[in-house]
């Protein structure tokens, strides 16, 4: 992600605008990634729900995969939250 200092943003609006567009594009790409990971988690849950009898080894693998997805999603969601907060601060500073 491109990040410019507050002073540079004040001096050069076109660079700030370009950065803002790049950030929005980046957020849009990552949104798809978040949605895909949530779908993967849903698929794992469905796998466990569909059968009472399943392979224990495969179940363990899916639990590990799900735990890793949850960890990645928590990290990414915190990043997105921080990006929104940064945008809010930037928008407030411009007023």
XYZ file of C-alpha atoms in Angstrom:
95
model
C 0.000 0.000 0.000
C 1.255 3.445 -0.869
C 1.502 5.746 2.128
C 2.421 9.417 1.915
C 3.282 11.747 4.736
C 0.718 14.285 5.880
C 2.873 17.179 4.632
C 3.223 15.712 1.143
C -0.523 15.181 0.933
C -1.073 18.849 1.757
C 1.421 19.987 -0.913
C 0.441 17.771 -3.819
C -3.221 16.931 -4.271
C -2.670 14.915 -7.465
C -0.303 12.526 -5.688
C -2.797 12.248 -2.834
C -5.617 11.514 -5.279
C -3.535 8.858 -7.051
C -2.655 7.282 -3.725
C -6.307 7.267 -2.698
C -7.289 5.508 -5.934
C -4.499 2.941 -5.496
C -5.642 2.312 -1.913
C -9.252 1.817 -3.033
C -8.161 -0.614 -5.742
C -6.016 -2.515 -3.252
C -8.887 -2.692 -0.762
C -11.203 -3.989 -3.495
C -8.751 -6.785 -4.391
C -8.387 -7.772 -0.741
C -12.164 -7.703 -0.264
C -12.420 -10.526 -2.795
C -9.751 -12.388 -0.867
C -11.681 -11.981 2.384
C -14.861 -13.196 0.716
C -13.044 -16.187 -0.760
C -11.575 -17.110 2.620
C -14.984 -16.841 4.278
C -16.387 -19.128 1.574
C -13.578 -21.616 2.271
C -14.497 -21.576 5.972
C -18.125 -22.153 5.072
C -17.112 -25.118 2.907
C -15.139 -26.621 5.791
C -18.113 -26.256 8.143
C -20.400 -27.822 5.536
C -18.004 -30.751 5.150
C -18.300 -31.502 8.878
C -22.088 -31.071 8.872
C -22.780 -33.300 5.863
C -21.589 -36.548 7.411
C -21.619 -38.016 10.890
C -18.930 -40.472 9.828
C -15.838 -38.831 8.392
C -12.166 -39.617 8.175
C -10.495 -38.408 11.380
C -7.250 -37.543 9.597
C -9.125 -35.502 6.997
C -11.127 -33.863 9.785
C -7.926 -32.860 11.570
C -6.522 -31.437 8.340
C -9.690 -29.399 7.821
C -9.632 -28.101 11.408
C -6.033 -26.958 10.923
C -6.947 -25.355 7.601
C -9.913 -23.600 9.218
C -7.805 -22.349 12.120
C -5.259 -20.916 9.684
C -8.024 -19.205 7.708
C -9.462 -17.681 10.886
C -6.025 -16.385 11.864
C -5.479 -14.809 8.428
C -8.968 -13.317 8.404
C -8.543 -11.741 11.839
C -5.293 -10.148 10.734
C -6.749 -8.887 7.456
C -9.906 -7.549 9.110
C -7.771 -5.592 11.584
C -5.833 -4.155 8.638
C -9.050 -3.140 6.890
C -10.349 -1.536 10.069
C -7.109 0.449 10.374
C -7.344 1.536 6.733
C -10.852 2.862 7.340
C -9.675 4.725 10.430
C -6.790 6.264 8.472
C -9.175 7.388 5.742
C -11.507 8.864 8.343
C -8.628 10.842 9.878
C -7.470 12.026 6.449
C -10.970 13.134 5.496
C -11.385 14.959 8.814
C -8.034 16.731 8.343
C -9.135 18.021 4.941
C -12.235 19.739 6.349
